[in-house]
Amino acid sequence: MIFAALMPAATGFANWMIPLMIGAPDMALPRLNNWGFWLLPPAAILLTLPFSLALLGIGDGAIATGWTFYAPLSVQGGMGVDFAILAVHILGISSIMGSINIIVTIFNMRAPGMTMMKLPLFCWGWLITAFLLIATLPVLAGAVTMLLTDRHFGTHFFDAAGGGDPILFQHLFWFFGHPEVYILLLPVWGLVPHVLSTFSRKPTYGYKAQVYSYWAIAGLGVIVWAHHMFTSGMSVGGQIYFMYVTMAISFPLAVLFFCWIASVWRGSLTFETPMLFALGFLVLFGWGGLTGLALSDAAADPQYHNAYFLVAHFHYAFYPSAVMGAMAAVYYWLPKWTGHMLNETLGKWHFWVAVIGFNITFIPQFFVGLAGMPRRIPDYPLMFAEWNMISSIGAFILGASHLIFVYNVVCNIRGGKKAEARAWEGAEGLEWTVPSPAPYHTFETPPEIK
Amino acid sequence: MSADKMSMQSPHDAKPGLDDAEWARRRRANVRLGLLFGGIALLIFLASLWKYRPL
C-alpha cells in the first residue's frame, strides 16, 4: 500500500502538475520519468507473485513480515521475502528517479521571474519530499541488501548468534521509515493550501511560514526515527532525546495548521467536493496529529504502542492526508486533466460516505487499543468482539465509498459539462491559465512571472 | 471512447519556442544536475553498506 500505491500516486500528481505550475513545457528528464514509471509494474508483480504462486502450490506464500521486514523474522522467512526485497529495490530506484526529475525540474525549468519564494506550495512540498527520498531510500536499500546477504550469502548483520544485531535492522528501517511519513504527507500539505485558498477566495495565509515549516518538519523528521522503537528497548538518554525531538515536530506542524485555518478564516467559502476533502483532511488529520503526540511520550508509549491505539493513530494520520488529500487533488485538478467538470452530487456522496465509514472503522480501534487489544495478533478476546464488528462494518462502508469515486471519475472522463481554463472561480496559478484539458508541452514559450 | 476524441492528444501548438541553443544548454544542465543527485543517492547507499561491513 505504501510502496506501490501511495508513493507512485503522489509522484503521478507531481509529474502532471509541477510543469504546469512552474511554467515549464515538461519534466526536465522525460526518459528518466519513463523508466521510473515502467519499473512500477514489474515491482508490483514481484510483490504479489509469491502469493499467486502459493495458490498454485508453489513456494510458501507471500511475505509474512509486514511492511517493516523486521529481523530475525525476515531472515528466517520464506521466498516471499526475497521477492519483496527485489521489489523494494525496484520501487526505490523508481522513486529516486522520480525525485531526481522533480528536483531538476524545479531548479532548472521554472519560468523567468518565478523565484523560489514564488513557487507554488505544492511544488515546495514535493521538492522537500524529493530531497527526503534521496537522503533516506538508499539507506533502506542498504538495509534490505544486508537482509538479502544474511539470508543467502552467510553474513550475520542481523543475526545475534553470529555477532549481529536484529535491532540494527530496526534502526536502519526507521531511518527511512519515519521520513517516509513526511514523504507521503508533505505533497498533500503543499496541495491543501491551494484548495483552501481557491474555495475561500483569498490568498493562502503565511506562505513563508508554511515553507519554513516544511523544511523544519523534514529536518526534524530525519532525526526522530527511534520513537518507533521505544518498546524495543533503549537507554533512558535515548528515550528522552527521541521523545523531545519528536514532540518538537508539533511546533512547525501547529504553524501549518494555524496557517490553514487562517487561510479560510473570513473567506467567501463554498463547499465543492475538493474543499470538502481538504476540510475533512484538516479535521481528521488533527486527530492523527494529537494522538501522535500521545505516542511520542516515551513513558506512556508502552501502553499505546503495540496496541490497536497505534493502528488507529496511524490511519488517522495517513488516511486523511495521503488518501483524502489525494482525493482533494483529483477532484480539484480533474477538470484540468479531462476538460470536464465532475459530478458534484456524486463527489459529495463519496466524501460523506467515506468520512462516516472511516470514523466507524477507526474510532473503535482507539477504544479497544486503550483497553489492551494487541495489534498484529489475528485473534482477540471476546470482550473486543463488538467493537471489532463495528470496525469491520465501517471498513466495508469506507471501501464502498471508493466505488462512487471510481464511477464518478469514469463518468468524468467520458463526458460532462465542459471545463473552462479556470475551472474554479477562485483558482490562482499558472495551471489555470492554459486550456482544459491542458495540451502537451504547454509553456514552450515561458510565461513571464511578475 | 476513441483516442482521437480525446482532446488531450493535441500537440497542435506550434508556437515559437526558445531557441535551440538555449534548450540544448538547459538539457545539458538538467542531465548534470540529475547525475549529481543520482551520485549522491548511490554514495548514501554504499556508505550505509560500508558502515556495517563484516570485519
PDB file of N, CA, C and O in Angstrom, chain A residues 213-265:
ATOM      1  N   SER A 213       8.121  25.883   7.641  1.00  0.00           N
ATOM      2  CA  SER A 213       7.627  24.753   8.445  1.00  0.00           C
ATOM      3  C   SER A 213       7.884  23.428   7.736  1.00  0.00           C
ATOM      4  O   SER A 213       8.237  22.432   8.379  1.00  0.00           O
ATOM      5  N   TYR A 214       7.700  23.414   6.398  1.00  0.00           N
ATOM      6  CA  TYR A 214       8.014  22.170   5.657  1.00  0.00           C
ATOM      7  C   TYR A 214       9.464  21.771   5.913  1.00  0.00           C
ATOM      8  O   TYR A 214       9.770  20.605   6.180  1.00  0.00           O
ATOM      9  N   TRP A 215      10.350  22.749   5.773  1.00  0.00           N
ATOM     10  CA  TRP A 215      11.781  22.451   5.966  1.00  0.00           C
ATOM     11  C   TRP A 215      12.039  21.970   7.394  1.00  0.00           C
ATOM     12  O   TRP A 215      12.812  21.023   7.613  1.00  0.00           O
ATOM     13  N   ALA A 216      11.431  22.636   8.375  1.00  0.00           N
ATOM     14  CA  ALA A 216      11.652  22.261   9.779  1.00  0.00           C
ATOM     15  C   ALA A 216      11.153  20.837  10.034  1.00  0.00           C
ATOM     16  O   ALA A 216      11.832  20.031  10.696  1.00  0.00           O
ATOM     17  N   ILE A 217       9.982  20.524   9.482  1.00  0.00           N
ATOM     18  CA  ILE A 217       9.426  19.178   9.685  1.00  0.00           C
ATOM     19  C   ILE A 217      10.327  18.136   9.018  1.00  0.00           C
ATOM     20  O   ILE A 217      10.612  17.079   9.593  1.00  0.00           O
ATOM     21  N   ALA A 218      10.797  18.447   7.802  1.00  0.00           N
ATOM     22  CA  ALA A 218      11.670  17.491   7.109  1.00  0.00           C
ATOM     23  C   ALA A 218      12.983  17.317   7.879  1.00  0.00           C
ATOM     24  O   ALA A 218      13.478  16.195   8.044  1.00  0.00           O
ATOM     25  N   GLY A 219      13.544  18.438   8.360  1.00  0.00           N
ATOM     26  CA  GLY A 219      14.810  18.368   9.112  1.00  0.00           C
ATOM     27  C   GLY A 219      14.655  17.561  10.388  1.00  0.00           C
ATOM     28  O   GLY A 219      15.472  16.678  10.700  1.00  0.00           O
ATOM     29  N   LEU A 220      13.596  17.839  11.143  1.00  0.00           N
ATOM     30  CA  LEU A 220      13.361  17.083  12.381  1.00  0.00           C
ATOM     31  C   LEU A 220      12.995  15.630  12.066  1.00  0.00           C
ATOM     32  O   LEU A 220      13.333  14.715  12.817  1.00  0.00           O
ATOM     33  N   GLY A 221      12.316  15.439  10.913  1.00  0.00           N
ATOM     34  CA  GLY A 221      11.825  14.104  10.560  1.00  0.00           C
ATOM     35  C   GLY A 221      12.923  13.067  10.396  1.00  0.00           C
ATOM     36  O   GLY A 221      12.672  11.877  10.569  1.00  0.00           O
ATOM     37  N   VAL A 222      14.142  13.507  10.046  1.00  0.00           N
ATOM     38  CA  VAL A 222      15.212  12.528   9.851  1.00  0.00           C
ATOM     39  C   VAL A 222      16.008  12.262  11.134  1.00  0.00           C
ATOM     40  O   VAL A 222      16.949  11.468  11.113  1.00  0.00           O
ATOM     41  N   ILE A 223      15.656  12.901  12.233  1.00  0.00           N
ATOM     42  CA  ILE A 223      16.416  12.648  13.471  1.00  0.00           C
ATOM     43  C   ILE A 223      15.524  12.129  14.603  1.00  0.00           C
ATOM     44  O   ILE A 223      15.900  12.180  15.762  1.00  0.00           O
ATOM     45  N   VAL A 224      14.358  11.598  14.249  1.00  0.00           N
ATOM     46  CA  VAL A 224      13.430  11.154  15.301  1.00  0.00           C
ATOM     47  C   VAL A 224      13.066   9.669  15.179  1.00  0.00           C
ATOM     48  O   VAL A 224      12.181   9.198  15.883  1.00  0.00           O
ATOM     49  N   TRP A 225      13.784   8.946  14.274  1.00  0.00           N
ATOM     50  CA  TRP A 225      13.282   7.635  13.851  1.00  0.00           C
ATOM     51  C   TRP A 225      13.041   6.653  14.991  1.00  0.00           C
ATOM     52  O   TRP A 225      12.119   5.838  14.923  1.00  0.00           O
ATOM     53  N   ALA A 226      13.843   6.714  16.067  1.00  0.00           N
ATOM     54  CA  ALA A 226      13.761   5.629  17.067  1.00  0.00           C
ATOM     55  C   ALA A 226      12.551   5.764  17.990  1.00  0.00           C
ATOM     56  O   ALA A 226      12.373   4.921  18.867  1.00  0.00           O
ATOM     57  N   HIS A 227      11.689   6.787  17.778  1.00  0.00           N
ATOM     58  CA  HIS A 227      10.453   6.784  18.572  1.00  0.00           C
ATOM     59  C   HIS A 227       9.544   5.627  18.151  1.00  0.00           C
ATOM     60  O   HIS A 227       8.591   5.315  18.846  1.00  0.00           O
ATOM     61  N   HIS A 228       9.858   5.014  17.013  1.00  0.00           N
ATOM     62  CA  HIS A 228       9.121   3.802  16.610  1.00  0.00           C
ATOM     63  C   HIS A 228       9.616   2.581  17.381  1.00  0.00           C
ATOM     64  O   HIS A 228       9.088   1.497  17.204  1.00  0.00           O
ATOM     65  N   MET A 229      10.673   2.767  18.171  1.00  0.00           N
ATOM     66  CA  MET A 229      11.331   1.618  18.797  1.00  0.00           C
ATOM     67  C   MET A 229      11.375   1.727  20.319  1.00  0.00           C
ATOM     68  O   MET A 229      12.199   1.061  20.956  1.00  0.00           O
ATOM     69  N   PHE A 230      10.522   2.584  20.911  1.00  0.00           N
ATOM     70  CA  PHE A 230      10.542   2.721  22.375  1.00  0.00           C
ATOM     71  C   PHE A 230      10.325   1.367  23.055  1.00  0.00           C
ATOM     72  O   PHE A 230      10.894   1.093  24.104  1.00  0.00           O
ATOM     73  N   THR A 231       9.483   0.513  22.438  1.00  0.00           N
ATOM     74  CA  THR A 231       9.195  -0.775  23.077  1.00  0.00           C
ATOM     75  C   THR A 231      10.223  -1.844  22.709  1.00  0.00           C
ATOM     76  O   THR A 231      10.119  -2.974  23.166  1.00  0.00           O
ATOM     77  N   SER A 232      11.215  -1.494  21.854  1.00  0.00           N
ATOM     78  CA  SER A 232      12.265  -2.471  21.509  1.00  0.00           C
ATOM     79  C   SER A 232      13.376  -2.483  22.537  1.00  0.00           C
ATOM     80  O   SER A 232      14.271  -3.328  22.481  1.00  0.00           O
ATOM     81  N   GLY A 233      13.392  -1.508  23.431  1.00  0.00           N
ATOM     82  CA  GLY A 233      14.472  -1.412  24.412  1.00  0.00           C
ATOM     83  C   GLY A 233      15.456  -0.343  23.992  1.00  0.00           C
ATOM     84  O   GLY A 233      15.959  -0.363  22.865  1.00  0.00           O
ATOM     85  N   MET A 234      15.703   0.596  24.902  1.00  0.00           N
ATOM     86  CA  MET A 234      16.567   1.729  24.554  1.00  0.00           C
ATOM     87  C   MET A 234      17.047   2.365  25.853  1.00  0.00           C
ATOM     88  O   MET A 234      16.345   2.296  26.873  1.00  0.00           O
ATOM     89  N   SER A 235      18.219   2.988  25.821  1.00  0.00           N
ATOM     90  CA  SER A 235      18.706   3.662  27.026  1.00  0.00           C
ATOM     91  C   SER A 235      17.763   4.812  27.385  1.00  0.00           C
ATOM     92  O   SER A 235      17.057   5.337  26.511  1.00  0.00           O
ATOM     93  N   VAL A 236      17.781   5.209  28.659  1.00  0.00           N
ATOM     94  CA  VAL A 236      16.909   6.311  29.089  1.00  0.00           C
ATOM     95  C   VAL A 236      17.273   7.591  28.338  1.00  0.00           C
ATOM     96  O   VAL A 236      16.401   8.349  27.890  1.00  0.00           O
ATOM     97  N   GLY A 237      18.580   7.812  28.166  1.00  0.00           N
ATOM     98  CA  GLY A 237      19.023   9.003  27.427  1.00  0.00           C
ATOM     99  C   GLY A 237      18.459   9.012  26.013  1.00  0.00           C
ATOM    100  O   GLY A 237      17.992  10.036  25.517  1.00  0.00           O
ATOM    101  N   GLY A 238      18.515   7.850  25.369  1.00  0.00           N
ATOM    102  CA  GLY A 238      17.976   7.725  24.007  1.00  0.00           C
ATOM    103  C   GLY A 238      16.490   8.009  23.989  1.00  0.00           C
ATOM    104  O   GLY A 238      15.991   8.729  23.106  1.00  0.00           O
ATOM    105  N   GLN A 239      15.782   7.470  24.973  1.00  0.00           N
ATOM    106  CA  GLN A 239      14.328   7.693  25.008  1.00  0.00           C
ATOM    107  C   GLN A 239      14.002   9.170  25.181  1.00  0.00           C
ATOM    108  O   GLN A 239      13.101   9.708  24.527  1.00  0.00           O
ATOM    109  N   ILE A 240      14.747   9.823  26.075  1.00  0.00           N
ATOM    110  CA  ILE A 240      14.466  11.245  26.331  1.00  0.00           C
ATOM    111  C   ILE A 240      14.740  12.068  25.073  1.00  0.00           C
ATOM    112  O   ILE A 240      13.939  12.920  24.674  1.00  0.00           O
ATOM    113  N   TYR A 241      15.894  11.767  24.411  1.00  0.00           N
ATOM    114  CA  TYR A 241      16.218  12.509  23.195  1.00  0.00           C
ATOM    115  C   TYR A 241      15.124  12.332  22.140  1.00  0.00           C
ATOM    116  O   TYR A 241      14.586  13.309  21.601  1.00  0.00           O
ATOM    117  N   PHE A 242      14.794  11.060  21.859  1.00  0.00           N
ATOM    118  CA  PHE A 242      13.831  10.820  20.778  1.00  0.00           C
ATOM    119  C   PHE A 242      12.429  11.332  21.141  1.00  0.00           C
ATOM    120  O   PHE A 242      11.661  11.721  20.268  1.00  0.00           O
ATOM    121  N   MET A 243      12.113  11.326  22.432  1.00  0.00           N
ATOM    122  CA  MET A 243      10.815  11.858  22.844  1.00  0.00           C
ATOM    123  C   MET A 243      10.735  13.376  22.576  1.00  0.00           C
ATOM    124  O   MET A 243       9.775  13.856  21.961  1.00  0.00           O
ATOM    125  N   TYR A 244      11.764  14.100  22.990  1.00  0.00           N
ATOM    126  CA  TYR A 244      11.677  15.567  22.867  1.00  0.00           C
ATOM    127  C   TYR A 244      11.764  16.036  21.415  1.00  0.00           C
ATOM    128  O   TYR A 244      11.060  16.952  21.017  1.00  0.00           O
ATOM    129  N   VAL A 245      12.654  15.394  20.618  1.00  0.00           N
ATOM    130  CA  VAL A 245      12.720  15.862  19.218  1.00  0.00           C
ATOM    131  C   VAL A 245      11.432  15.508  18.484  1.00  0.00           C
ATOM    132  O   VAL A 245      11.002  16.238  17.580  1.00  0.00           O
ATOM    133  N   THR A 246      10.805  14.383  18.880  1.00  0.00           N
ATOM    134  CA  THR A 246       9.516  14.047  18.251  1.00  0.00           C
ATOM    135  C   THR A 246       8.467  15.086  18.614  1.00  0.00           C
ATOM    136  O   THR A 246       7.713  15.559  17.753  1.00  0.00           O
ATOM    137  N   MET A 247       8.423  15.447  19.892  1.00  0.00           N
ATOM    138  CA  MET A 247       7.448  16.457  20.311  1.00  0.00           C
ATOM    139  C   MET A 247       7.705  17.793  19.618  1.00  0.00           C
ATOM    140  O   MET A 247       6.763  18.549  19.344  1.00  0.00           O
ATOM    141  N   ALA A 248       8.995  18.063  19.335  1.00  0.00           N
ATOM    142  CA  ALA A 248       9.335  19.343  18.696  1.00  0.00           C
ATOM    143  C   ALA A 248       8.685  19.473  17.323  1.00  0.00           C
ATOM    144  O   ALA A 248       8.431  20.591  16.857  1.00  0.00           O
ATOM    145  N   ILE A 249       8.396  18.338  16.657  1.00  0.00           N
ATOM    146  CA  ILE A 249       7.754  18.409  15.336  1.00  0.00           C
ATOM    147  C   ILE A 249       6.388  19.069  15.435  1.00  0.00           C
ATOM    148  O   ILE A 249       5.901  19.669  14.472  1.00  0.00           O
ATOM    149  N   SER A 250       5.766  18.972  16.607  1.00  0.00           N
ATOM    150  CA  SER A 250       4.418  19.544  16.715  1.00  0.00           C
ATOM    151  C   SER A 250       4.440  21.072  16.553  1.00  0.00           C
ATOM    152  O   SER A 250       3.412  21.649  16.192  1.00  0.00           O
ATOM    153  N   PHE A 251       5.592  21.716  16.786  1.00  0.00           N
ATOM    154  CA  PHE A 251       5.618  23.187  16.634  1.00  0.00           C
ATOM    155  C   PHE A 251       5.447  23.611  15.174  1.00  0.00           C
ATOM    156  O   PHE A 251       4.520  24.359  14.865  1.00  0.00           O
ATOM    157  N   PRO A 252       6.334  23.157  14.259  1.00  0.00           N
ATOM    158  CA  PRO A 252       6.093  23.564  12.861  1.00  0.00           C
ATOM    159  C   PRO A 252       4.766  23.039  12.309  1.00  0.00           C
ATOM    160  O   PRO A 252       4.134  23.703  11.478  1.00  0.00           O
ATOM    161  N   LEU A 253       4.337  21.868  12.800  1.00  0.00           N
ATOM    162  CA  LEU A 253       3.056  21.338  12.323  1.00  0.00           C
ATOM    163  C   LEU A 253       1.908  22.222  12.797  1.00  0.00           C
ATOM    164  O   LEU A 253       0.941  22.465  12.049  1.00  0.00           O
ATOM    165  N   ALA A 254       2.024  22.726  14.017  1.00  0.00           N
ATOM    166  CA  ALA A 254       0.989  23.646  14.515  1.00  0.00           C
ATOM    167  C   ALA A 254       0.982  24.929  13.680  1.00  0.00           C
ATOM    168  O   ALA A 254      -0.089  25.480  13.391  1.00  0.00           O
ATOM    169  N   VAL A 255       2.190  25.389  13.284  1.00  0.00           N
ATOM    170  CA  VAL A 255       2.248  26.582  12.424  1.00  0.00           C
ATOM    171  C   VAL A 255       1.459  26.333  11.142  1.00  0.00           C
ATOM    172  O   VAL A 255       0.652  27.163  10.705  1.00  0.00           O
ATOM    173  N   LEU A 256       1.674  25.137  10.551  1.00  0.00           N
ATOM    174  CA  LEU A 256       0.944  24.809   9.321  1.00  0.00           C
ATOM    175  C   LEU A 256      -0.564  24.817   9.566  1.00  0.00           C
ATOM    176  O   LEU A 256      -1.333  25.392   8.787  1.00  0.00           O
ATOM    177  N   PHE A 257      -0.979  24.177  10.654  1.00  0.00           N
ATOM    178  CA  PHE A 257      -2.409  24.094  10.947  1.00  0.00           C
ATOM    179  C   PHE A 257      -3.037  25.482  11.093  1.00  0.00           C
ATOM    180  O   PHE A 257      -4.101  25.761  10.547  1.00  0.00           O
ATOM    181  N   PHE A 258      -2.337  26.340  11.851  1.00  0.00           N
ATOM    182  CA  PHE A 258      -2.908  27.677  12.060  1.00  0.00           C
ATOM    183  C   PHE A 258      -2.927  28.469  10.752  1.00  0.00           C
ATOM    184  O   PHE A 258      -3.843  29.258  10.508  1.00  0.00           O
ATOM    185  N   CYS A 259      -1.901  28.256   9.899  1.00  0.00           N
ATOM    186  CA  CYS A 259      -1.914  28.923   8.588  1.00  0.00           C
ATOM    187  C   CYS A 259      -3.105  28.452   7.764  1.00  0.00           C
ATOM    188  O   CYS A 259      -3.758  29.249   7.083  1.00  0.00           O
ATOM    189  N   TRP A 260      -3.379  27.137   7.800  1.00  0.00           N
ATOM    190  CA  TRP A 260      -4.513  26.610   7.010  1.00  0.00           C
ATOM    191  C   TRP A 260      -5.831  27.164   7.543  1.00  0.00           C
ATOM    192  O   TRP A 260      -6.715  27.528   6.764  1.00  0.00           O
ATOM    193  N   ILE A 261      -5.954  27.217   8.868  1.00  0.00           N
ATOM    194  CA  ILE A 261      -7.200  27.746   9.444  1.00  0.00           C
ATOM    195  C   ILE A 261      -7.335  29.231   9.087  1.00  0.00           C
ATOM    196  O   ILE A 261      -8.403  29.703   8.684  1.00  0.00           O
ATOM    197  N   ALA A 262      -6.209  29.966   9.199  1.00  0.00           N
ATOM    198  CA  ALA A 262      -6.251  31.396   8.868  1.00  0.00           C
ATOM    199  C   ALA A 262      -6.555  31.608   7.386  1.00  0.00           C
ATOM    200  O   ALA A 262      -7.128  32.631   7.009  1.00  0.00           O
ATOM    201  N   SER A 263      -6.165  30.638   6.549  1.00  0.00           N
ATOM    202  CA  SER A 263      -6.425  30.774   5.108  1.00  0.00           C
ATOM    203  C   SER A 263      -7.920  30.777   4.799  1.00  0.00           C
ATOM    204  O   SER A 263      -8.352  31.390   3.828  1.00  0.00           O
ATOM    205  N   VAL A 264      -8.704  30.054   5.585  1.00  0.00           N
ATOM    206  CA  VAL A 264     -10.149  30.028   5.311  1.00  0.00           C
ATOM    207  C   VAL A 264     -10.918  31.030   6.172  1.00  0.00           C
ATOM    208  O   VAL A 264     -12.088  31.295   5.926  1.00  0.00           O
ATOM    209  N   TRP A 265     -10.219  31.600   7.167  1.00  0.00           N
ATOM    210  CA  TRP A 265     -10.884  32.493   8.111  1.00  0.00           C
ATOM    211  C   TRP A 265     -11.454  33.722   7.399  1.00  0.00           C
ATOM    212  O   TRP A 265     -10.746  34.406   6.684  1.00  0.00           O
TER     213      TRP A 265
END
